[in-house]
XYZ file of C-alpha atoms in Angstrom:
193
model
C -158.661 -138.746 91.038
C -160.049 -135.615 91.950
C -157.484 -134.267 95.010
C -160.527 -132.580 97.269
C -161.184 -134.876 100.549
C -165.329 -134.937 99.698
C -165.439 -137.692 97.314
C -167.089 -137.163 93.670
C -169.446 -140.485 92.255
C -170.336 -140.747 88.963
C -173.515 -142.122 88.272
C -173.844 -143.514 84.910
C -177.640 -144.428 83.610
C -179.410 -144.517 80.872
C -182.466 -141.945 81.608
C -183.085 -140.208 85.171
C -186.697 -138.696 83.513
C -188.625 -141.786 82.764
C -189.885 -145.125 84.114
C -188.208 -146.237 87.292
C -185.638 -143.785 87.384
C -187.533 -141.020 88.332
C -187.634 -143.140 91.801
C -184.129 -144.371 91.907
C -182.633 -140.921 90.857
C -184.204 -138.824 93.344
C -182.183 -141.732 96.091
C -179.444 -141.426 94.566
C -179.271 -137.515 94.904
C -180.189 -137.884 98.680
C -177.867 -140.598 99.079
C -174.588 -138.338 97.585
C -176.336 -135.452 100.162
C -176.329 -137.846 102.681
C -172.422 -139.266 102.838
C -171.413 -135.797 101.623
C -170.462 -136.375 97.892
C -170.184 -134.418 94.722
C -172.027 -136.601 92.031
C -172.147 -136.148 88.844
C -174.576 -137.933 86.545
C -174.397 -139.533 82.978
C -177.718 -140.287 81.500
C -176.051 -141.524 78.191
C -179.211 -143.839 77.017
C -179.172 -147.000 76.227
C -175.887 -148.527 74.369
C -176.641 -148.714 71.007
C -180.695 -148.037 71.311
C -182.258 -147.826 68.142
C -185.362 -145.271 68.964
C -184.765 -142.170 67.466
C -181.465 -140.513 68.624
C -181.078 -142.333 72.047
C -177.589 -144.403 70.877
C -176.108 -140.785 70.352
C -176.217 -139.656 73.768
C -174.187 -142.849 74.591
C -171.288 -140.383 73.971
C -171.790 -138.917 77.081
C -170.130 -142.584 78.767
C -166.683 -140.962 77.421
C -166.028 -138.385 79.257
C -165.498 -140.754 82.708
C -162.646 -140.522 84.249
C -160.235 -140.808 87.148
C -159.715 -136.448 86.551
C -163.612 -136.084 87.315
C -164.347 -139.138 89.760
C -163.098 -141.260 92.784
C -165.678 -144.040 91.556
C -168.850 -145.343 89.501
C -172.488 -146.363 90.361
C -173.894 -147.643 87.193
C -177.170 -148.456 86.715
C -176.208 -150.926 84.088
C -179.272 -153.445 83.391
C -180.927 -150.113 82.424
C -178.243 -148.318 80.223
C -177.757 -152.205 78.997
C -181.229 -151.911 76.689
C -180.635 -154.748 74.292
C -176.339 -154.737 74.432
C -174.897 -157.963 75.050
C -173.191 -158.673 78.211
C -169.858 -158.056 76.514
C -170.583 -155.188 74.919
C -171.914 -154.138 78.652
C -168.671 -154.985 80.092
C -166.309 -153.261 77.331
C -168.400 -150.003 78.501
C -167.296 -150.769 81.726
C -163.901 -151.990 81.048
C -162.329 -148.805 80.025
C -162.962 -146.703 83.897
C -160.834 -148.874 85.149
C -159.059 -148.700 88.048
C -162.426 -146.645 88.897
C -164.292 -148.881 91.326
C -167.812 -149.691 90.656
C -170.854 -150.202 91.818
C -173.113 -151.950 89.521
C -177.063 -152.180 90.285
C -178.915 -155.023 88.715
C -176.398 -156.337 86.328
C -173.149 -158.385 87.254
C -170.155 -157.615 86.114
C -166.570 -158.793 86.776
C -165.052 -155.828 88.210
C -166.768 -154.009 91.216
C -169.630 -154.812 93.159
C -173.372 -155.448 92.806
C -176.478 -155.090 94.335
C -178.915 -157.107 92.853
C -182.589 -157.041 92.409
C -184.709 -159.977 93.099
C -186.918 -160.536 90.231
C -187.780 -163.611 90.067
C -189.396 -163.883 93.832
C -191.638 -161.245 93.125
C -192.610 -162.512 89.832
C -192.995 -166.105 91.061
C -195.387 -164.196 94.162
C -197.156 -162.572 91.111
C -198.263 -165.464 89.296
C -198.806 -167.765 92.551
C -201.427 -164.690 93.807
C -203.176 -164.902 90.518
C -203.596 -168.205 90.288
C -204.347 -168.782 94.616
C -206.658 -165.929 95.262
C -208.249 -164.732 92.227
C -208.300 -168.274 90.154
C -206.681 -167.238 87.254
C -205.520 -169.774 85.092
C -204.597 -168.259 82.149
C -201.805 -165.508 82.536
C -200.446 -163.339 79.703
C -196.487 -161.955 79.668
C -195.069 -159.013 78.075
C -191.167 -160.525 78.048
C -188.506 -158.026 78.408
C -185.592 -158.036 76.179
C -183.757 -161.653 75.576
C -180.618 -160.498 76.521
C -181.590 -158.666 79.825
C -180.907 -161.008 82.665
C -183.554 -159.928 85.183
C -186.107 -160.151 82.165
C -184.979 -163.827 81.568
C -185.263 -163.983 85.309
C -189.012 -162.953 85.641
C -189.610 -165.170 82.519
C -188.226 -167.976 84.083
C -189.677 -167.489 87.392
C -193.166 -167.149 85.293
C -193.093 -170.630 83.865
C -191.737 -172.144 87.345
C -195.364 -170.758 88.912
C -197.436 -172.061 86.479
C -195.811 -175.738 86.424
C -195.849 -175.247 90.191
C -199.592 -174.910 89.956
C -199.861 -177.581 87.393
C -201.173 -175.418 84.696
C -198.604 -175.499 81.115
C -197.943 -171.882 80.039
C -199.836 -171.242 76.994
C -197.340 -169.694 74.122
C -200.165 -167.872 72.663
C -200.423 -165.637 75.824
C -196.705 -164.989 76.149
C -195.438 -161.884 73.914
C -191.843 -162.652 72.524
C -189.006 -161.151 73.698
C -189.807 -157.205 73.283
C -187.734 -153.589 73.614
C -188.701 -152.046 76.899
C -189.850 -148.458 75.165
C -192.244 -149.839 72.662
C -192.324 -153.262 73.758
C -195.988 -153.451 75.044
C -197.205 -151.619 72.157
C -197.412 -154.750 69.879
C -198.777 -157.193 72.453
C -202.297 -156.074 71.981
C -202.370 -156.940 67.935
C -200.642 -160.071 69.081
C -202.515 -161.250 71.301
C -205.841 -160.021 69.658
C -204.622 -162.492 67.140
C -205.272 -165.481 68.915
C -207.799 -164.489 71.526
């Protein structure tokens, strides 16, 4: 571990330039300025992403360890993509004894804060339906493997039972890539409009 007394975090996540981490990066910065840490961050894509030359920045997720950091906050349903959860855990599974922080994706060693999901899409869908009378809602699913996707999925087809109406599979998009996944929802569901 690295012998000065302010601490050094790692931050490992897939991007800090697009899509919600150009929020949670900027918090993360103030939050190392804040509790007087050195952080240094590992935007090493997603594990084995298969746009372009993403999966060879997941080198990057090698050079952790104990010589450059005192411990790990991993933004790991995001550098996740499409892995399976054991493939997400061997990544994690070699910084050991590192201790870990894990954000929106549970794994056996370290801690977690987790996102609610499913309350917010359950809100969603109830809103639709309650206020503006919607009764047929389309859903651009997240990847099948991605827990807090099968969360909002899940949390989906509880509203519209709740509201008596049976999700139509025509309207929901199967399980889709987040970089290009909206891109073929509109030929699919100009299909069976």
């Amino acid at each position: 571990m690295p012998s000065d007394l302010r601490p050094t975090i790692g931050f490992l996540s897939a991007n800090i330039h697009i899509g919600s981490s150009r929020v949670l990066w900027p918090g993360i910065i103030d939050a190392a300025q804040t509790h007087d840490a050195n952080l240094i961050c590992y935007p090493g894509g997603r594990l084995h992403a298969a746009e372009e030359f993403e999966a060879e920045r997941n080198i990057i997720y090698q050079f952790v360890n104990t010589d450059h950091v005192d411990g790990l906050v991993s933004w790991t349903s995001a550098l996740a993509g499409t892995a399976t959860s054991a493939e997400v855990a061997s990544l994690h599974q070699q910084y050991q004894p590192l201790p870990i922080v894990s954000l929106a994706w549970p794994l056996e060693q370290g801690s977690l804060v987790s996102i609610n999901g499913y309350q917010g899409m359950h809100a969603l869908v109830s809103h639709l339906v309650d206020i503006h009378s919607y009764r047929r809602i389309a859903l651009i699913r997240g990847p099948e493997s991605h827990p807090y996707a099968l969360e909002r999925y899940h949390a989906y087809l509880d509203a519209l039972k709740e509201k008596g109406l049976n999700p139509d599979p025509a309207l929901i998009a199967p399980p889709l890539g987040w970089q290009k996944g909206h891109r073929p929802c509109v030929p699919f569901w100009m299909s069976v409009s």
